[in-house]
Short mmCIF file of C-alpha atoms and ligand atoms in Angstrom, two decimals:
data_model
loop_
_atom_site.label_atom_id
_atom_site.label_comp_id
_atom_site.label_asym_id
_atom_site.label_seq_id
_atom_site.Cartn_x
_atom_site.Cartn_y
_atom_site.Cartn_z
CA MET A 243 0.00 0.00 0.00
CA GLN A 244 1.37 3.43 -0.93
CA THR A 245 1.54 5.99 1.86
CA SER A 246 2.29 9.70 1.88
CA PHE A 247 3.43 10.53 5.40
CA THR A 248 5.69 13.58 5.64
CA LEU A 249 9.22 13.35 7.03
CA ALA A 250 8.06 15.32 10.06
CA GLN A 251 5.31 12.74 10.70
CA LEU A 252 7.77 9.88 10.29
CA ALA A 253 10.04 11.41 12.92
CA ASP A 254 7.48 10.15 15.43
CA PRO A 255 8.55 6.54 16.19
CA GLN A 256 4.96 5.31 16.50
CA THR A 257 3.96 6.79 13.14
CA ALA A 258 7.09 5.31 11.57
CA VAL A 259 6.06 1.84 12.77
CA SER A 260 2.48 2.30 11.55
CA GLU A 261 3.71 3.47 8.15
CA LYS A 262 5.75 0.27 7.75
CA ILE A 263 2.72 -1.81 8.72
CA LEU A 264 0.50 0.04 6.24
CA ARG A 265 3.03 -0.41 3.43
CA ALA A 266 3.03 -4.18 4.01
CA CYS A 267 -0.69 -4.44 3.20
CA VAL A 268 -1.36 -5.46 -0.41
CA HIS A 269 -5.18 -5.03 -0.15
CA CYS A 270 -5.75 -8.69 -1.03
CA GLY A 271 -8.65 -8.99 1.41
CA PHE A 272 -7.82 -12.55 2.56
CA CYS A 273 -8.22 -11.28 6.13
CA THR A 274 -11.89 -10.46 5.60
CA ALA A 275 -12.68 -14.20 5.46
CA THR A 276 -11.69 -14.77 9.09
CA CYS A 277 -12.75 -11.47 10.66
CA PRO A 278 -15.64 -12.03 13.11
CA THR A 279 -17.16 -8.56 12.68
CA TYR A 280 -17.09 -8.84 8.89
CA ALA A 281 -18.68 -12.30 9.21
CA LEU A 282 -21.51 -10.78 11.29
CA LEU A 283 -22.00 -7.40 9.62
CA GLY A 284 -20.73 -7.86 6.04
CA ASP A 285 -19.53 -4.24 5.94
CA GLU A 286 -16.07 -3.65 4.44
CA LEU A 287 -15.47 -0.96 7.10
CA ASP A 288 -15.94 -3.66 9.74
CA SER A 289 -13.25 -5.81 8.15
CA PRO A 290 -9.48 -5.59 8.78
CA ARG A 291 -8.84 -4.15 5.32
CA GLY A 292 -11.54 -1.51 5.77
CA ARG A 293 -10.21 -0.55 9.18
CA ILE A 294 -6.67 -0.35 7.82
CA TYR A 295 -7.89 2.20 5.24
CA LEU A 296 -9.71 4.21 7.93
CA ILE A 297 -6.60 4.23 10.15
CA LYS A 298 -4.34 5.19 7.23
CA ASP A 299 -6.58 8.10 6.31
CA MET A 300 -6.78 9.32 9.91
CA LEU A 301 -3.04 9.08 10.65
CA GLU A 302 -1.76 10.27 7.28
CA ASN A 303 -3.89 13.39 7.39
CA ASP A 304 -3.22 13.99 11.08
CA ARG A 305 -6.96 14.11 11.51
CA PRO A 306 -8.82 13.88 14.82
CA ALA A 307 -10.88 10.68 14.93
CA THR A 308 -14.45 11.07 13.67
CA GLY A 309 -17.53 9.35 15.10
CA GLU A 310 -17.62 7.09 12.04
CA VAL A 311 -14.01 5.93 12.45
CA VAL A 312 -14.52 5.38 16.18
CA LYS A 313 -17.61 3.25 15.49
CA HIS A 314 -15.71 0.82 13.26
CA ILE A 315 -12.55 0.68 15.38
CA ASP A 316 -14.61 0.16 18.55
CA ARG A 317 -16.31 -2.79 16.88
CA CYS A 318 -12.92 -4.45 16.31
CA LEU A 319 -12.34 -7.18 18.92
CA SER A 320 -8.53 -7.06 18.63
CA CYS A 321 -8.91 -10.83 18.22
CA LEU A 322 -6.03 -10.80 15.69
CA ALA A 323 -7.54 -13.53 13.48
CA CYS A 324 -6.59 -11.20 10.62
CA MET A 325 -2.92 -11.46 11.58
CA THR A 326 -3.01 -15.25 11.42
CA THR A 327 -4.64 -15.11 7.97
CA CYS A 328 -2.61 -12.29 6.39
CA PRO A 329 -0.05 -13.63 3.89
CA SER A 330 1.91 -10.35 3.95
CA GLY A 331 2.66 -10.27 7.68
CA VAL A 332 0.69 -7.07 8.38
CA HIS A 333 1.08 -6.38 12.12
CA TYR A 334 -2.53 -5.28 12.64
CA MET A 335 -2.18 -5.39 16.44
CA HIS A 336 0.34 -2.56 16.63
CA LEU A 337 -1.61 -0.56 14.05
CA VAL A 338 -4.95 -0.80 15.85
CA ASP A 339 -3.23 -0.09 19.20
CA HIS A 340 -1.91 3.16 17.66
CA ALA A 341 -5.38 3.99 16.30
CA ARG A 342 -7.01 3.43 19.68
CA GLU A 343 -4.49 5.73 21.33
CA HIS A 344 -5.09 8.38 18.65
CA ILE A 345 -8.84 8.08 19.23
CA GLU A 346 -8.38 8.48 22.98
CA ASP A 347 -6.26 11.61 22.40
CA THR A 348 -8.41 13.31 19.75
CA TYR A 349 -12.04 12.22 20.12
CA LYS A 350 -14.51 13.31 22.78
CA ARG A 351 -16.87 10.42 23.36
CA PRO A 352 -20.48 10.94 24.46
CA LEU A 353 -20.81 11.37 28.23
CA ALA A 354 -22.30 7.91 28.91
CA ASP A 355 -19.48 6.25 26.93
CA ARG A 356 -16.82 8.27 28.76
CA PHE A 357 -18.39 7.38 32.09
CA MET A 358 -18.54 3.64 31.32
CA ARG A 359 -14.96 3.50 30.02
CA GLY A 360 -13.67 5.53 32.95
CA LEU A 361 -15.49 3.22 35.35
CA LEU A 362 -14.07 0.07 33.73
CA ALA A 363 -10.56 1.53 33.65
CA LYS A 364 -10.80 2.40 37.36
CA VAL A 365 -12.52 -0.71 38.71
CA LEU A 366 -11.19 -3.66 36.67
CA PRO A 367 -7.46 -3.30 37.40
CA ASN A 368 -8.10 -2.80 41.13
CA PRO A 369 -8.93 -6.17 42.77
CA SER A 370 -10.51 -4.59 45.87
CA LEU A 371 -12.80 -2.30 43.84
CA PHE A 372 -13.51 -5.12 41.40
CA ARG A 373 -14.53 -7.40 44.25
CA LEU A 374 -16.94 -4.74 45.57
CA ALA A 375 -18.35 -4.33 42.04
CA MET A 376 -18.82 -8.11 41.84
CA VAL A 377 -20.81 -8.13 45.07
CA ALA A 378 -22.99 -5.29 43.71
CA GLY A 379 -23.33 -7.17 40.42
CA TRP A 380 -24.29 -10.34 42.25
CA LEU A 381 -27.05 -8.47 44.12
CA GLY A 382 -28.20 -6.76 40.91
CA LYS A 383 -28.19 -9.92 38.75
CA PRO A 384 -32.02 -10.34 38.77
CA PHE A 385 -32.33 -6.89 37.13
CA ALA A 386 -30.21 -7.80 34.07
CA THR A 387 -33.21 -8.57 31.83
CA PRO A 388 -35.35 -5.54 32.79
CA LEU A 389 -32.33 -3.25 32.33
CA ARG A 390 -31.80 -4.63 28.84
CA ALA A 391 -35.50 -4.11 28.04
CA ILE A 392 -35.16 -0.39 28.81
CA GLY A 393 -32.03 -0.06 26.67
CA LEU A 394 -29.33 -0.16 29.35
CA ASP A 395 -27.46 -2.87 27.44
CA ARG A 396 -24.02 -2.33 28.92
CA LEU A 397 -25.22 -2.35 32.52
CA SER A 398 -27.26 -5.45 31.75
CA ALA A 399 -24.19 -7.14 30.20
CA MET A 400 -22.14 -6.41 33.33
CA LEU A 401 -24.79 -8.04 35.51
CA ARG A 402 -25.14 -11.07 33.24
CA LEU A 403 -21.38 -11.58 33.26
CA THR A 404 -21.20 -11.50 37.07
CA PRO A 405 -20.69 -15.10 38.21
CA ALA A 406 -23.36 -16.59 40.47
CA LYS A 407 -20.80 -17.36 43.20
CA MET A 408 -19.35 -14.78 45.55
CA PRO A 409 -15.97 -13.35 44.50
CA ALA A 410 -12.75 -14.32 46.26
CA PRO A 411 -10.48 -11.84 48.08
CA ALA A 412 -7.67 -10.24 46.08
CA ALA A 413 -4.55 -12.40 45.63
CA GLU A 414 -1.62 -11.87 47.97
CA THR A 415 1.63 -10.78 46.36
CA GLY A 416 5.16 -11.19 47.70
CA LYS A 417 4.69 -14.92 48.33
CA VAL A 418 6.97 -17.81 47.52
CA TYR A 419 5.54 -21.31 47.02
CA PRO A 420 8.45 -23.75 47.46
CA ALA A 421 9.09 -26.74 45.22
CA GLN A 422 8.36 -30.23 46.57
CA GLY A 423 11.55 -32.27 46.52
CA PRO A 424 14.69 -31.02 44.77
CA ARG A 425 14.18 -27.63 43.09
CA ARG A 426 14.29 -27.98 39.27
CA GLY A 427 13.34 -24.43 38.41
CA ARG A 428 12.01 -21.09 39.64
CA VAL A 429 9.26 -19.09 37.95
CA ALA A 430 7.08 -16.05 38.63
CA LEU A 431 3.34 -16.38 38.20
CA LEU A 432 1.25 -13.32 37.31
CA ALA A 433 -1.54 -13.02 39.88
CA GLY A 434 -3.07 -10.09 37.99
CA CYS A 435 -6.25 -8.23 38.85
CA ILE A 436 -9.58 -9.74 37.80
CA HIS A 437 -8.52 -13.35 37.55
CA PRO A 438 -7.84 -14.18 41.23
CA VAL A 439 -11.12 -12.54 42.26
CA LEU A 440 -13.21 -14.37 39.63
CA SER A 441 -11.39 -17.68 39.66
CA PRO A 442 -8.72 -18.18 42.36
CA SER A 443 -8.77 -21.92 41.65
CA THR A 444 -6.82 -21.48 38.39
CA ASN A 445 -3.64 -20.03 39.84
CA GLU A 446 -3.97 -22.34 42.85
CA ALA A 447 -3.97 -25.28 40.42
CA ALA A 448 -0.98 -23.88 38.51
CA ILE A 449 1.03 -23.40 41.71
CA ARG A 450 0.14 -26.87 43.03
CA LEU A 451 1.05 -28.51 39.76
CA LEU A 452 4.34 -26.64 39.39
CA ASN A 453 5.36 -27.25 43.01
CA ARG A 454 4.59 -30.98 42.70
CA ASN A 455 6.94 -31.07 39.74
CA GLY A 456 9.86 -29.40 41.51
CA ILE A 457 9.24 -25.80 40.41
CA GLU A 458 9.34 -22.95 42.93
CA VAL A 459 6.73 -20.30 42.22
CA VAL A 460 6.90 -16.68 43.29
CA VAL A 461 4.11 -14.13 43.08
CA ALA A 462 6.35 -11.06 43.00
CA ALA A 463 5.92 -8.35 45.64
CA ASN A 464 3.87 -5.34 44.40
CA GLU A 465 2.93 -7.07 41.15
CA ALA A 466 -0.53 -5.92 39.93
CA CYS A 467 -2.61 -5.53 36.75
CA CYS A 468 -0.50 -6.01 33.60
CA GLY A 469 -2.14 -3.02 31.86
CA SER A 470 -3.83 -5.04 29.14
CA LEU A 471 -7.34 -3.68 29.79
CA SER A 472 -6.19 -0.03 29.70
CA HIS A 473 -4.03 -0.74 26.64
CA HIS A 474 -7.01 -2.07 24.69
CA MET A 475 -9.05 1.00 25.56
CA GLY A 476 -6.28 3.25 24.18
CA ARG A 477 -5.41 4.58 27.67
CA GLU A 478 -1.71 4.26 27.00
CA ALA A 479 -0.31 6.33 29.88
CA GLU A 480 -2.19 4.12 32.37
CA ALA A 481 -1.19 0.94 30.53
CA LEU A 482 2.49 1.87 30.54
CA ALA A 483 2.38 2.74 34.25
CA PHE A 484 0.95 -0.73 34.99
CA ALA A 485 3.54 -2.35 32.71
CA LYS A 486 6.43 -0.54 34.43
CA ASN A 487 5.16 -1.55 37.86
CA ASP A 488 5.16 -5.25 36.89
CA ILE A 489 8.48 -4.98 35.07
CA ASP A 490 10.03 -3.55 38.25
CA ALA A 491 8.47 -6.33 40.36
CA TRP A 492 9.79 -9.10 38.09
CA THR A 493 13.20 -7.44 37.55
CA ARG A 494 13.75 -7.51 41.31
CA GLU A 495 13.18 -11.28 41.19
CA ILE A 496 15.37 -11.76 38.08
CA ASP A 497 18.19 -9.81 39.74
CA GLY A 498 17.61 -11.63 43.04
CA GLU A 499 17.12 -15.39 43.04
CA GLY A 500 16.53 -15.46 39.27
CA LEU A 501 13.55 -16.54 37.17
CA ASP A 502 13.46 -19.20 34.45
CA ALA A 503 10.15 -17.86 33.17
CA ILE A 504 7.25 -15.53 33.93
CA LEU A 505 4.09 -17.60 33.66
CA ILE A 506 0.67 -16.28 32.80
CA THR A 507 -2.61 -18.16 33.05
CA VAL A 508 -4.71 -15.47 31.32
CA SER A 509 -3.80 -15.44 27.65
CA GLY A 510 -5.08 -11.89 27.11
CA CYS A 511 -2.55 -10.68 29.69
CA GLY A 512 0.14 -12.93 28.22
CA THR A 513 -0.16 -11.27 24.81
CA THR A 514 0.38 -7.85 26.41
CA VAL A 515 3.30 -8.91 28.65
CA LYS A 516 4.99 -10.49 25.60
CA ASP A 517 4.58 -7.09 23.90
CA TYR A 518 6.12 -5.00 26.73
CA GLY A 519 9.44 -4.96 24.85
CA PHE A 520 7.73 -3.24 21.93
CA MET A 521 5.53 -0.97 24.04
CA LEU A 522 8.54 0.42 25.92
CA ARG A 523 11.17 0.25 23.16
CA THR A 524 11.70 4.03 23.13
CA ASP A 525 11.86 4.42 26.92
CA SER A 526 15.56 4.47 27.74
CA ALA A 527 14.97 3.57 31.40
CA TYR A 528 12.75 0.58 30.65
CA ALA A 529 13.50 -0.69 27.11
CA GLU A 530 16.04 -3.31 28.17
CA LYS A 531 14.16 -4.48 31.27
CA ALA A 532 10.92 -4.68 29.28
CA ALA A 533 12.58 -6.78 26.56
CA THR A 534 13.98 -9.14 29.23
CA VAL A 535 10.56 -9.56 30.82
CA SER A 536 8.88 -10.18 27.43
CA ALA A 537 11.50 -12.77 26.51
CA ARG A 538 10.77 -14.68 29.73
CA ALA A 539 6.96 -14.45 29.49
CA LYS A 540 5.22 -17.72 28.69
CA ASP A 541 1.70 -19.03 28.71
CA VAL A 542 1.54 -21.62 31.49
CA THR A 543 0.94 -24.44 28.96
CA GLU A 544 4.08 -23.49 27.01
CA TYR A 545 6.12 -23.98 30.16
CA LEU A 546 4.30 -27.13 31.29
CA SER A 547 5.09 -28.71 27.91
CA THR A 548 8.78 -28.48 28.74
CA LEU A 549 8.34 -30.46 31.99
CA ASN A 550 8.07 -34.20 32.01
CA LEU A 551 4.68 -34.35 33.74
CA THR A 552 3.45 -37.78 34.80
CA PRO A 553 -0.24 -38.67 34.68
CA SER A 554 -2.11 -39.95 37.73
CA PRO A 555 -2.94 -43.67 37.50
CA ALA A 556 -6.66 -43.21 36.70
CA PRO A 557 -7.18 -42.43 32.98
CA MET A 558 -9.25 -39.35 32.15
CA SER A 559 -11.84 -40.36 29.60
CA LEU A 560 -13.84 -37.14 29.44
CA THR A 561 -14.49 -35.51 26.06
CA ILE A 562 -13.18 -31.96 26.00
CA ALA A 563 -14.10 -29.23 23.53
CA TYR A 564 -10.95 -27.16 23.49
CA HIS A 565 -11.70 -23.46 22.93
CA SER A 566 -8.54 -21.82 21.65
CA ALA A 567 -8.64 -18.23 22.99
CA CYS A 568 -7.83 -15.66 20.29
CA SER A 569 -5.07 -14.15 22.41
CA LEU A 570 -3.48 -17.60 22.68
CA GLN A 571 -3.89 -18.84 19.08
CA HIS A 572 -3.60 -15.54 17.17
CA GLY A 573 -1.82 -13.27 19.68
CA GLN A 574 0.79 -15.74 20.95
CA LYS A 575 0.61 -18.53 18.36
CA VAL A 576 0.26 -21.09 21.16
CA VAL A 577 -1.94 -23.70 19.51
CA ARG A 578 -0.44 -27.15 19.94
CA GLU A 579 0.70 -27.22 23.59
CA PRO A 580 -2.64 -27.06 25.48
CA LYS A 581 -4.23 -29.75 23.30
CA GLU A 582 -1.19 -32.01 23.43
CA LEU A 583 -1.05 -31.78 27.21
CA LEU A 584 -4.74 -32.61 27.57
CA SER A 585 -4.47 -35.56 25.14
CA LYS A 586 -1.36 -36.85 26.89
CA PHE A 587 -3.39 -37.27 30.09
CA GLY A 588 -6.14 -39.31 28.42
CA PHE A 589 -8.74 -36.64 27.71
CA ILE A 590 -10.47 -36.91 24.32
CA VAL A 591 -9.79 -33.47 22.85
CA LYS A 592 -11.98 -32.05 20.10
CA ASP A 593 -11.37 -28.86 18.12
CA VAL A 594 -14.32 -26.48 17.97
CA PRO A 595 -15.62 -25.82 14.42
CA GLU A 596 -14.94 -22.22 13.30
CA GLY A 597 -12.28 -22.23 16.01
CA HIS A 598 -10.63 -19.12 14.57
CA LEU A 599 -13.69 -17.00 15.47
CA CYS A 600 -13.73 -15.05 18.73
CA CYS A 601 -16.28 -15.90 21.46
CA GLY A 602 -17.03 -12.19 21.93
CA SER A 603 -15.24 -11.75 25.24
CA ALA A 604 -12.20 -9.71 24.09
CA GLY A 605 -11.32 -7.84 27.30
CA THR A 606 -14.08 -5.30 27.91
CA TYR A 607 -15.74 -5.92 24.52
CA ASN A 608 -18.62 -7.98 25.95
CA ILE A 609 -19.55 -4.99 28.13
CA LEU A 610 -18.90 -2.21 25.60
CA GLN A 611 -20.35 -4.01 22.55
CA PRO A 612 -22.87 -6.40 24.15
CA THR A 613 -25.03 -7.05 21.06
CA LEU A 614 -22.16 -8.18 18.82
CA ALA A 615 -20.57 -10.05 21.73
CA ASP A 616 -23.79 -11.99 22.39
CA ARG A 617 -24.05 -12.98 18.72
CA LEU A 618 -20.48 -14.26 18.73
CA ARG A 619 -21.01 -16.13 21.98
CA ASP A 620 -24.17 -17.81 20.67
CA ARG A 621 -22.32 -18.88 17.51
CA LYS A 622 -19.40 -20.21 19.57
CA VAL A 623 -21.68 -22.10 21.96
CA ALA A 624 -23.65 -23.65 19.07
CA ASN A 625 -20.38 -24.87 17.54
CA ILE A 626 -19.22 -26.27 20.89
CA GLU A 627 -22.52 -27.99 21.74
CA ARG A 628 -22.45 -29.76 18.37
CA LEU A 629 -19.45 -31.71 19.72
CA GLN A 630 -21.45 -32.89 22.76
CA PRO A 631 -18.48 -32.52 25.10
CA ASP A 632 -18.44 -33.29 28.82
CA VAL A 633 -16.43 -30.18 29.49
CA ILE A 634 -15.09 -27.09 27.71
CA ALA A 635 -11.46 -26.12 28.28
CA ALA A 636 -9.96 -22.67 27.68
CA GLY A 637 -6.89 -20.73 28.77
CA ASN A 638 -8.40 -17.31 29.32
CA ILE A 639 -10.75 -16.18 32.12
CA GLY A 640 -12.52 -13.76 29.75
CA CYS A 641 -13.52 -16.60 27.40
CA ILE A 642 -14.44 -18.87 30.32
CA THR A 643 -16.80 -16.24 31.78
CA GLN A 644 -18.25 -15.34 28.38
CA ILE A 645 -18.91 -18.93 27.20
CA ALA A 646 -20.33 -19.93 30.59
CA THR A 647 -23.13 -17.36 30.18
CA GLY A 648 -24.38 -19.30 27.13
CA THR A 649 -24.23 -22.97 28.10
CA ASP A 650 -24.72 -25.41 30.98
CA ILE A 651 -21.64 -27.42 29.98
CA PRO A 652 -18.90 -26.77 32.57
CA VAL A 653 -16.12 -24.46 31.35
CA VAL A 654 -12.78 -25.08 33.05
CA HIS A 655 -9.31 -23.59 32.70
CA THR A 656 -6.90 -25.97 30.92
CA VAL A 657 -4.40 -25.87 33.79
CA GLU A 658 -7.04 -27.03 36.30
CA LEU A 659 -7.68 -30.11 34.14
CA ILE A 660 -3.96 -30.82 33.86
CA ASP A 661 -3.54 -30.40 37.63
CA TRP A 662 -6.39 -32.87 38.22
CA ALA A 663 -4.96 -35.35 35.71
CA THR A 664 -1.59 -35.31 37.47
CA GLY A 665 -2.76 -35.80 41.02
CA GLY A 666 -4.55 -32.57 41.99
CA PRO A 667 -8.21 -32.22 43.03
CA MET A 668 -11.11 -32.42 40.59
CA PRO A 669 -12.03 -28.90 39.31
CA GLU A 670 -15.08 -27.49 41.11
CA PRO A 671 -17.41 -27.27 38.06
CA LEU A 672 -16.86 -31.01 37.47
CA ARG A 673 -17.49 -31.82 41.13
CA LYS A 674 -20.84 -30.06 40.85
CA LEU A 675 -21.65 -32.05 37.72
CA GLN A 676 -20.68 -35.28 39.45
CA ALA A 677 -22.87 -34.44 42.44
CA LEU A 678 -25.85 -33.73 40.16
CA SER A 679 -25.47 -36.99 38.26
CA ALA A 680 -24.94 -39.08 41.45
S1 LIG B 296 -4.73 -10.11 4.28
FE1 LIG B 296 -3.06 -8.73 4.92
S2 LIG B 296 -2.32 -7.82 3.01
FE2 LIG B 296 -4.33 -8.69 2.56
S3 LIG B 296 -5.77 -6.96 2.91
FE3 LIG B 296 -5.66 -8.11 4.82
S4 LIG B 296 -4.07 -7.06 5.99
FE4 LIG B 296 -3.82 -6.39 3.86
S1 LIG B 297 -8.64 -7.97 15.12
FE1 LIG B 297 -10.35 -9.39 14.77
S2 LIG B 297 -12.19 -8.07 14.69
FE2 LIG B 297 -10.41 -6.72 14.47
S3 LIG B 297 -10.12 -6.52 12.26
FE3 LIG B 297 -8.78 -8.24 12.91
S4 LIG B 297 -10.06 -10.08 12.65
FE4 LIG B 297 -11.45 -8.30 12.57
#
């Protein structure tokens, strides 16, 4: 694609990167075939190619974002299916991240939109506030349908997404979980923000499993939200502040007792942590530390694949529909490891038809774009239910929460199934199922 940025524009490092990305696009349109919003809406401006043109026009002309551009960029899930499909290697993720930041800087959203985004940006990264919001959501759950009927779709979506069980307290940081037997390795585990409140059992399972296999786990002191949620809303200053906080926390551990890897059990966060090196490349104080952290970041299944895990004696004969989270399959290109691990322990693993399509979760998307998110969830659930699985496995809390609102089939984090298959306790959703069928 030809571009006509001026030399002055290209002096800005971010614009220079975006120009390179734009020039790589050959307009072939292959990406439209796998874009969820194009599949639903059939509008070129809701396809990757259409959005690339909108972004090019906005950046090249140094134009403030218009309502029309914002509408189509906001509808993008950042699922990155287009990056997997693109034969020319167009790095859509960095381009849309730039566009979102430009929108945040130049466009004044309607008051209700500003309020909702501000609320999400304040509450979600703060586990204590998030826990309070969950309690309020739990109490307000019966009002989800009436609120939708009067047009308060986003509030209704928040209530529907609130799990029926009470939230857990925020995770403790600054804790070391020692290896059982001789120590074979030492890793940090990202506790994060939302995840431990919504589903503490996942990181508990990861720690148990790693410790049983001789790996010491540290949840670094002062570690907090990775910044992913702010980053995807274009709130870059906040995102970078979160990133720097976690980089400092992990660097202290790297410089201290050392870390073989930084493990992440939420693939949406993993994609962002793996991108810290890029996000902070021009920050002289953080560029090197950020690159070191990104190089050590791994999805938990990537790391588990390198250990020689032994199955428990009882074979696991459950049929699993494996939902490959977009951030894992498209963002991190981790496709093989989770399925191979589950198969190794005797589970019958089935791929979900149309597996490249997002479930509609996408960070805060299912709150900010509830109608499109519901349509994607219903399509995902229909594809999953066709497989008649006993359980659905996924590696991202956002997907787990989203899919669980559309089906009665238990949805469990992959690592909890692996923990169970190697001597840990049965995951809670399966215990409930067992009790019901007894
Ligand atoms: S597939 Fe790649 S090169 Fe082709 S239009 Fe899409 S982004 Fe551009
Ligand atoms: S990130 Fe996903 S929704 Fe956005 S343009 Fe690419 S394929 Fe479409």
